[in-house]
PDB file of C-alpha atoms in Angstrom:
ATOM      1  CA  UNK U   7       0.000   0.000   0.000  1.00  0.00           C
ATOM      2  CA  UNK U   8       1.309   3.503  -0.935  1.00  0.00           C
ATOM      3  CA  UNK U   9       4.012   1.455  -2.628  1.00  0.00           C
ATOM      4  CA  UNK U  10       6.477   1.728  -5.498  1.00  0.00           C
ATOM      5  CA  UNK U  11       8.959  -0.390  -7.384  1.00  0.00           C
ATOM      6  CA  UNK U  12      11.361  -0.514  -4.411  1.00  0.00           C
ATOM      7  CA  UNK U  13       8.670  -2.175  -2.299  1.00  0.00           C
ATOM      8  CA  UNK U  14       7.977  -4.659  -5.105  1.00  0.00           C
ATOM      9  CA  UNK U  15      11.658  -5.508  -5.425  1.00  0.00           C
ATOM     10  CA  UNK U  16      12.094  -5.872  -1.655  1.00  0.00           C
ATOM     11  CA  UNK U  17       9.133  -8.206  -1.151  1.00  0.00           C
ATOM     12  CA  UNK U  18       9.850 -10.402  -4.165  1.00  0.00           C
ATOM     13  CA  UNK U  19      13.525 -10.660  -3.152  1.00  0.00           C
ATOM     14  CA  UNK U  20      12.326 -12.003   0.202  1.00  0.00           C
ATOM     15  CA  UNK U  21      10.381 -14.783  -1.518  1.00  0.00           C
ATOM     16  CA  UNK U  22       6.867 -13.323  -1.697  1.00  0.00           C
ATOM     17  CA  UNK U  23       5.391 -14.568  -4.976  1.00  0.00           C
ATOM     18  CA  UNK U  24       1.882 -13.076  -4.948  1.00  0.00           C
ATOM     19  CA  UNK U  25       2.299  -9.344  -4.351  1.00  0.00           C
ATOM     20  CA  UNK U  26      -0.056  -6.526  -5.359  1.00  0.00           C
ATOM     21  CA  UNK U  27       1.460  -3.029  -5.399  1.00  0.00           C
ATOM     22  CA  UNK U  28      -1.050  -0.222  -4.850  1.00  0.00           C
ATOM     23  CA  UNK U  29      -0.831   3.559  -4.862  1.00  0.00           C
ATOM     24  CA  UNK U  30      -2.354   6.689  -6.430  1.00  0.00           C
ATOM     25  CA  UNK U  31       0.306   7.232  -9.077  1.00  0.00           C
ATOM     26  CA  UNK U  32      -0.455   5.570 -12.426  1.00  0.00           C
ATOM     27  CA  UNK U  33       3.139   6.146 -13.498  1.00  0.00           C
ATOM     28  CA  UNK U  34       4.061   3.037 -11.509  1.00  0.00           C
ATOM     29  CA  UNK U  35       1.675   0.768 -13.443  1.00  0.00           C
ATOM     30  CA  UNK U  36       4.083  -0.184 -16.271  1.00  0.00           C
ATOM     31  CA  UNK U  37       6.982  -0.561 -13.822  1.00  0.00           C
ATOM     32  CA  UNK U  38       5.416  -3.420 -11.843  1.00  0.00           C
ATOM     33  CA  UNK U  39       5.650  -6.791 -13.659  1.00  0.00           C
ATOM     34  CA  UNK U  40       2.707  -9.021 -14.572  1.00  0.00           C
ATOM     35  CA  UNK U  41       0.066  -6.347 -14.022  1.00  0.00           C
ATOM     36  CA  UNK U  42       0.358  -6.623 -10.249  1.00  0.00           C
ATOM     37  CA  UNK U  43      -0.247  -2.909  -9.760  1.00  0.00           C
ATOM     38  CA  UNK U  44      -3.576  -1.512  -8.556  1.00  0.00           C
ATOM     39  CA  UNK U  45      -4.833   2.068  -8.378  1.00  0.00           C
ATOM     40  CA  UNK U  46      -5.967   2.416  -4.763  1.00  0.00           C
ATOM     41  CA  UNK U  47      -6.662   5.160  -2.249  1.00  0.00           C
ATOM     42  CA  UNK U  48      -5.180   3.825   0.986  1.00  0.00           C
ATOM     43  CA  UNK U  49      -8.018   5.437   2.937  1.00  0.00           C
ATOM     44  CA  UNK U  50     -10.712   3.639   0.936  1.00  0.00           C
ATOM     45  CA  UNK U  51      -9.416   0.399  -0.533  1.00  0.00           C
ATOM     46  CA  UNK U  52     -11.569  -1.391  -3.117  1.00  0.00           C
ATOM     47  CA  UNK U  53     -10.601  -4.815  -1.802  1.00  0.00           C
ATOM     48  CA  UNK U  54     -12.941  -6.935   0.273  1.00  0.00           C
ATOM     49  CA  UNK U  55     -12.391  -7.805   3.924  1.00  0.00           C
ATOM     50  CA  UNK U  56      -9.473 -10.195   4.548  1.00  0.00           C
ATOM     51  CA  UNK U  57      -8.366 -10.179   0.900  1.00  0.00           C
ATOM     52  CA  UNK U  58      -4.630 -10.547   1.623  1.00  0.00           C
ATOM     53  CA  UNK U  59      -2.584 -12.556   4.093  1.00  0.00           C
ATOM     54  CA  UNK U  60      -0.430  -9.542   4.942  1.00  0.00           C
ATOM     55  CA  UNK U  61      -0.608  -5.832   4.118  1.00  0.00           C
ATOM     56  CA  UNK U  62       2.584  -3.772   4.099  1.00  0.00           C
ATOM     57  CA  UNK U  63       3.291  -0.035   4.022  1.00  0.00           C
ATOM     58  CA  UNK U  64       6.565   1.850   4.325  1.00  0.00           C
ATOM     59  CA  UNK U  65       6.436   5.580   5.024  1.00  0.00           C
ATOM     60  CA  UNK U  66       3.127   6.019   3.256  1.00  0.00           C
ATOM     61  CA  UNK U  67       0.514   6.589   5.959  1.00  0.00           C
ATOM     62  CA  UNK U  68       1.759  10.092   6.735  1.00  0.00           C
ATOM     63  CA  UNK U  69       0.983  11.092   3.134  1.00  0.00           C
ATOM     64  CA  UNK U  70      -2.721  10.397   3.742  1.00  0.00           C
ATOM     65  CA  UNK U  71      -5.234  13.026   4.740  1.00  0.00           C
ATOM     66  CA  UNK U  72      -6.355  10.604   7.478  1.00  0.00           C
ATOM     67  CA  UNK U  73      -3.493   8.298   8.529  1.00  0.00           C
ATOM     68  CA  UNK U  74      -5.667   6.480  11.074  1.00  0.00           C
ATOM     69  CA  UNK U  75      -8.262   5.634   8.431  1.00  0.00           C
ATOM     70  CA  UNK U  76      -5.544   4.229   6.186  1.00  0.00           C
ATOM     71  CA  UNK U  77      -4.214   2.142   9.069  1.00  0.00           C
ATOM     72  CA  UNK U  78      -7.584   0.508   9.744  1.00  0.00           C
ATOM     73  CA  UNK U  79      -8.090  -0.064   6.005  1.00  0.00           C
ATOM     74  CA  UNK U  80      -4.851  -2.066   6.049  1.00  0.00           C
ATOM     75  CA  UNK U  81      -6.175  -4.050   8.989  1.00  0.00           C
ATOM     76  CA  UNK U  82      -9.554  -4.579   7.341  1.00  0.00           C
ATOM     77  CA  UNK U  83      -8.181  -6.231   4.211  1.00  0.00           C
ATOM     78  CA  UNK U  84      -5.626  -8.453   5.972  1.00  0.00           C
ATOM     79  CA  UNK U  85      -6.202 -12.061   7.011  1.00  0.00           C
ATOM     80  CA  UNK U  86      -3.120 -12.506   9.180  1.00  0.00           C
ATOM     81  CA  UNK U  87      -1.765  -9.057   9.942  1.00  0.00           C
ATOM     82  CA  UNK U  88      -0.095  -5.836   8.859  1.00  0.00           C
ATOM     83  CA  UNK U  89       3.409  -4.378   8.810  1.00  0.00           C
ATOM     84  CA  UNK U  90       3.780  -0.595   8.884  1.00  0.00           C
ATOM     85  CA  UNK U  91       7.014   1.403   8.978  1.00  0.00           C
ATOM     86  CA  UNK U  92       6.356   5.033   9.825  1.00  0.00           C
ATOM     87  CA  UNK U  93       7.772   8.069  11.612  1.00  0.00           C
ATOM     88  CA  UNK U  94       7.700   7.901  15.419  1.00  0.00           C
ATOM     89  CA  UNK U  95       6.889  10.684  17.860  1.00  0.00           C
ATOM     90  CA  UNK U  96       9.400  11.071  20.694  1.00  0.00           C
ATOM     91  CA  UNK U  97      11.028  13.731  22.824  1.00  0.00           C
ATOM     92  CA  UNK U  98      14.179  13.595  20.710  1.00  0.00           C
ATOM     93  CA  UNK U  99      12.194  13.985  17.476  1.00  0.00           C
ATOM     94  CA  UNK U 100      10.231  16.931  18.869  1.00  0.00           C
ATOM     95  CA  UNK U 101      13.556  18.576  19.806  1.00  0.00           C
ATOM     96  CA  UNK U 102      14.832  17.971  16.271  1.00  0.00           C
ATOM     97  CA  UNK U 103      11.744  19.719  14.879  1.00  0.00           C
ATOM     98  CA  UNK U 104      12.246  22.703  17.201  1.00  0.00           C
ATOM     99  CA  UNK U 105      15.865  23.222  16.136  1.00  0.00           C
ATOM    100  CA  UNK U 106      15.089  22.774  12.436  1.00  0.00           C
ATOM    101  CA  UNK U 107      16.616  19.324  11.974  1.00  0.00           C
ATOM    102  CA  UNK U 108      13.294  17.614  11.224  1.00  0.00           C
ATOM    103  CA  UNK U 109      10.257  18.762   9.265  1.00  0.00           C
ATOM    104  CA  UNK U 110       6.665  19.362  10.249  1.00  0.00           C
ATOM    105  CA  UNK U 111       5.644  19.413   6.577  1.00  0.00           C
ATOM    106  CA  UNK U 112       7.376  17.244   3.981  1.00  0.00           C
ATOM    107  CA  UNK U 113       8.334  19.674   1.243  1.00  0.00           C
ATOM    108  CA  UNK U 114      11.127  17.402   0.020  1.00  0.00           C
ATOM    109  CA  UNK U 115       8.653  14.733  -1.092  1.00  0.00           C
ATOM    110  CA  UNK U 116       7.053  17.197  -3.509  1.00  0.00           C
ATOM    111  CA  UNK U 117      10.289  18.749  -4.807  1.00  0.00           C
ATOM    112  CA  UNK U 118      11.632  15.230  -5.507  1.00  0.00           C
ATOM    113  CA  UNK U 119       8.614  14.636  -7.777  1.00  0.00           C
ATOM    114  CA  UNK U 120       9.060  17.774  -9.825  1.00  0.00           C
ATOM    115  CA  UNK U 121       6.616  19.834  -7.744  1.00  0.00           C
ATOM    116  CA  UNK U 122       3.640  17.889  -9.169  1.00  0.00           C
ATOM    117  CA  UNK U 123       2.971  14.969  -6.846  1.00  0.00           C
ATOM    118  CA  UNK U 124       4.312  13.309  -3.689  1.00  0.00           C
ATOM    119  CA  UNK U 125       2.389  15.317  -1.115  1.00  0.00           C
ATOM    120  CA  UNK U 126      -0.905  14.751   0.676  1.00  0.00           C
ATOM    121  CA  UNK U 127      -2.904  12.097  -1.197  1.00  0.00           C
ATOM    122  CA  UNK U 128      -0.217  12.331  -3.901  1.00  0.00           C
ATOM    123  CA  UNK U 129      -1.012  15.970  -4.727  1.00  0.00           C
ATOM    124  CA  UNK U 130       1.478  18.843  -4.931  1.00  0.00           C
ATOM    125  CA  UNK U 131       0.458  20.037  -1.436  1.00  0.00           C
ATOM    126  CA  UNK U 132       3.184  18.944   1.025  1.00  0.00           C
ATOM    127  CA  UNK U 133       1.824  16.587   3.650  1.00  0.00           C
ATOM    128  CA  UNK U 134       2.083  17.007   7.398  1.00  0.00           C
ATOM    129  CA  UNK U 135       4.570  14.463   8.765  1.00  0.00           C
ATOM    130  CA  UNK U 136       2.307  12.501  11.084  1.00  0.00           C
ATOM    131  CA  UNK U 137       4.410  10.804  13.746  1.00  0.00           C
ATOM    132  CA  UNK U 138       2.950   7.872  15.682  1.00  0.00           C
ATOM    133  CA  UNK U 139       3.171   6.572  19.219  1.00  0.00           C
ATOM    134  CA  UNK U 140       2.632   2.985  20.266  1.00  0.00           C
ATOM    135  CA  UNK U 141      -0.487   3.923  22.240  1.00  0.00           C
ATOM    136  CA  UNK U 142      -2.102   5.442  19.135  1.00  0.00           C
ATOM    137  CA  UNK U 143      -1.579   2.236  17.178  1.00  0.00           C
ATOM    138  CA  UNK U 144      -3.001   0.062  19.935  1.00  0.00           C
ATOM    139  CA  UNK U 145      -6.054   2.253  20.575  1.00  0.00           C
ATOM    140  CA  UNK U 146      -6.834   2.633  16.878  1.00  0.00           C
ATOM    141  CA  UNK U 147      -6.769  -1.108  16.151  1.00  0.00           C
ATOM    142  CA  UNK U 148      -8.660  -2.028  19.325  1.00  0.00           C
ATOM    143  CA  UNK U 149     -11.339   0.509  18.445  1.00  0.00           C
ATOM    144  CA  UNK U 150     -11.691  -0.803  14.901  1.00  0.00           C
ATOM    145  CA  UNK U 151     -11.924  -4.454  15.974  1.00  0.00           C
ATOM    146  CA  UNK U 152     -13.107  -4.777  19.588  1.00  0.00           C
ATOM    147  CA  UNK U 153     -13.748  -8.525  19.278  1.00  0.00           C
ATOM    148  CA  UNK U 154     -10.343  -9.575  20.613  1.00  0.00           C
ATOM    149  CA  UNK U 155      -6.889  -8.375  21.592  1.00  0.00           C
ATOM    150  CA  UNK U 156      -4.657  -7.714  18.583  1.00  0.00           C
ATOM    151  CA  UNK U 157      -1.123  -9.054  18.905  1.00  0.00           C
ATOM    152  CA  UNK U 158       1.120  -6.050  18.338  1.00  0.00           C
ATOM    153  CA  UNK U 159       4.912  -5.828  18.292  1.00  0.00           C
ATOM    154  CA  UNK U 160       7.059  -2.736  17.842  1.00  0.00           C
ATOM    155  CA  UNK U 161      10.550  -2.259  16.442  1.00  0.00           C
ATOM    156  CA  UNK U 162      12.586   0.939  16.463  1.00  0.00           C
ATOM    157  CA  UNK U 163      15.090   2.597  14.168  1.00  0.00           C
ATOM    158  CA  UNK U 164      16.984   5.790  13.435  1.00  0.00           C
ATOM    159  CA  UNK U 165      17.052   7.383   9.996  1.00  0.00           C
ATOM    160  CA  UNK U 166      19.246  10.414   9.392  1.00  0.00           C
ATOM    161  CA  UNK U 167      18.828  12.924   6.517  1.00  0.00           C
ATOM    162  CA  UNK U 168      20.602  11.908   3.306  1.00  0.00           C
ATOM    163  CA  UNK U 169      18.482  13.249   0.422  1.00  0.00           C
ATOM    164  CA  UNK U 170      19.663  16.356  -1.429  1.00  0.00           C
ATOM    165  CA  UNK U 171      16.336  18.092  -0.762  1.00  0.00           C
ATOM    166  CA  UNK U 172      16.970  18.009   2.989  1.00  0.00           C
ATOM    167  CA  UNK U 173      19.736  20.578   2.628  1.00  0.00           C
ATOM    168  CA  UNK U 174      23.507  20.557   3.093  1.00  0.00           C
ATOM    169  CA  UNK U 175      23.346  21.890   6.669  1.00  0.00           C
ATOM    170  CA  UNK U 176      21.072  19.102   7.829  1.00  0.00           C
ATOM    171  CA  UNK U 177      23.092  16.385   6.132  1.00  0.00           C
ATOM    172  CA  UNK U 178      26.321  17.692   7.642  1.00  0.00           C
ATOM    173  CA  UNK U 179      24.792  18.025  11.108  1.00  0.00           C
ATOM    174  CA  UNK U 180      23.371  14.521  10.789  1.00  0.00           C
ATOM    175  CA  UNK U 181      26.773  13.062   9.923  1.00  0.00           C
ATOM    176  CA  UNK U 182      28.445  14.851  12.845  1.00  0.00           C
ATOM    177  CA  UNK U 183      25.766  13.808  15.334  1.00  0.00           C
ATOM    178  CA  UNK U 184      25.337  10.262  14.025  1.00  0.00           C
ATOM    179  CA  UNK U 185      27.631   8.441  16.515  1.00  0.00           C
ATOM    180  CA  UNK U 186      25.985  10.145  19.505  1.00  0.00           C
ATOM    181  CA  UNK U 187      22.472   9.678  18.170  1.00  0.00           C
ATOM    182  CA  UNK U 188      22.977   5.988  17.401  1.00  0.00           C
ATOM    183  CA  UNK U 189      24.458   5.368  20.843  1.00  0.00           C
ATOM    184  CA  UNK U 190      21.566   7.222  22.455  1.00  0.00           C
ATOM    185  CA  UNK U 191      18.981   5.301  20.446  1.00  0.00           C
ATOM    186  CA  UNK U 192      20.637   1.990  21.275  1.00  0.00           C
ATOM    187  CA  UNK U 193      20.299   2.809  24.974  1.00  0.00           C
ATOM    188  CA  UNK U 194      16.830   4.350  24.625  1.00  0.00           C
ATOM    189  CA  UNK U 195      15.257   2.653  21.615  1.00  0.00           C
ATOM    190  CA  UNK U 196      12.033   4.615  21.767  1.00  0.00           C
ATOM    191  CA  UNK U 197      13.879   7.842  21.039  1.00  0.00           C
ATOM    192  CA  UNK U 198      14.461   6.734  17.450  1.00  0.00           C
ATOM    193  CA  UNK U 199      12.562   8.452  14.666  1.00  0.00           C
ATOM    194  CA  UNK U 200      11.263   5.299  12.993  1.00  0.00           C
ATOM    195  CA  UNK U 201       8.624   2.902  14.256  1.00  0.00           C
ATOM    196  CA  UNK U 202       7.876  -0.510  12.758  1.00  0.00           C
ATOM    197  CA  UNK U 203       4.517  -2.044  13.661  1.00  0.00           C
ATOM    198  CA  UNK U 204       3.695  -5.732  13.303  1.00  0.00           C
ATOM    199  CA  UNK U 205       0.036  -6.241  14.173  1.00  0.00           C
ATOM    200  CA  UNK U 206      -1.644  -9.643  13.944  1.00  0.00           C
ATOM    201  CA  UNK U 207      -5.356 -10.290  14.224  1.00  0.00           C
ATOM    202  CA  UNK U 208      -6.651 -11.690  17.535  1.00  0.00           C
ATOM    203  CA  UNK U 209      -6.356 -15.430  18.043  1.00  0.00           C
ATOM    204  CA  UNK U 210      -9.538 -15.628  20.099  1.00  0.00           C
ATOM    205  CA  UNK U 211     -12.564 -13.592  21.114  1.00  0.00           C
ATOM    206  CA  UNK U 212     -12.821 -11.665  24.347  1.00  0.00           C
ATOM    207  CA  UNK U 213     -14.453 -13.845  27.046  1.00  0.00           C
ATOM    208  CA  UNK U 214     -17.649 -11.720  26.974  1.00  0.00           C
ATOM    209  CA  UNK U 215     -18.223 -12.583  23.313  1.00  0.00           C
ATOM    210  CA  UNK U 216     -19.175 -15.717  21.394  1.00  0.00           C
ATOM    211  CA  UNK U 217     -20.199 -16.735  17.896  1.00  0.00           C
ATOM    212  CA  UNK U 218     -23.781 -17.431  16.923  1.00  0.00           C
ATOM    213  CA  UNK U 219     -24.366 -18.600  13.344  1.00  0.00           C
ATOM    214  CA  UNK U 220     -21.034 -17.131  12.337  1.00  0.00           C
ATOM    215  CA  UNK U 221     -21.728 -13.710  13.904  1.00  0.00           C
ATOM    216  CA  UNK U 222     -19.939 -12.292  16.936  1.00  0.00           C
ATOM    217  CA  UNK U 223     -22.352 -11.406  19.729  1.00  0.00           C
ATOM    218  CA  UNK U 224     -22.309 -10.620  23.415  1.00  0.00           C
ATOM    219  CA  UNK U 225     -22.366 -13.776  25.521  1.00  0.00           C
ATOM    220  CA  UNK U 226     -25.147 -13.426  28.128  1.00  0.00           C
ATOM    221  CA  UNK U 227     -23.573 -16.206  30.204  1.00  0.00           C
ATOM    222  CA  UNK U 228     -20.613 -13.911  30.886  1.00  0.00           C
ATOM    223  CA  UNK U 229     -22.847 -11.427  32.744  1.00  0.00           C
ATOM    224  CA  UNK U 230     -24.771 -14.035  34.722  1.00  0.00           C
ATOM    225  CA  UNK U 231     -23.567 -14.551  38.298  1.00  0.00           C
ATOM    226  CA  UNK U 232     -21.957 -17.909  38.845  1.00  0.00           C
ATOM    227  CA  UNK U 233     -23.848 -20.256  41.113  1.00  0.00           C
TER     228      UNK U 233
END
């Protein structure tokens, strides 16, 4: 989802043989082999519930007008789970924004695309860089599917500015600060600026629920006092 040729190449190199690449940019269509590209708005996917084993996105949710809606759309169309790699909110990242070493709006994404696309919903309007916390992920998925407890894991990373559009001053400052920042983020992993989410669907229903004719309903026996 929100994917390009790099995502296709990564997943197929890892052995995935049935991959559909989706985004809002038709320029990618001829670049993905075997017609495995699909024009899709991440916030309103045309796929049915549980259409794919896994749904993957890398740094795409923050380009959506509603990142939370895109996240639950990923969860809706997965059978097993989702993997999302996005920007993380932390004290260190907020400090970087204050001193001008990190962006609130992603102008570079638009300039890299010739000032035509790459912003919010793939328009020329630079998107706000939405940065997530673990609590937001958990609350959003529990709210969307309250039938059971999703199994969620988090991984952390640090990504320093390298692109030309980020500016020479930022790239130089990033190189100088890199040893300190990496040491800090090894000691305090949650201070990194990248968050990887692995969220699997619940294995079982909450004890106050049961299935009746294939539908999930409240279990009256749960509320009855035990004798």
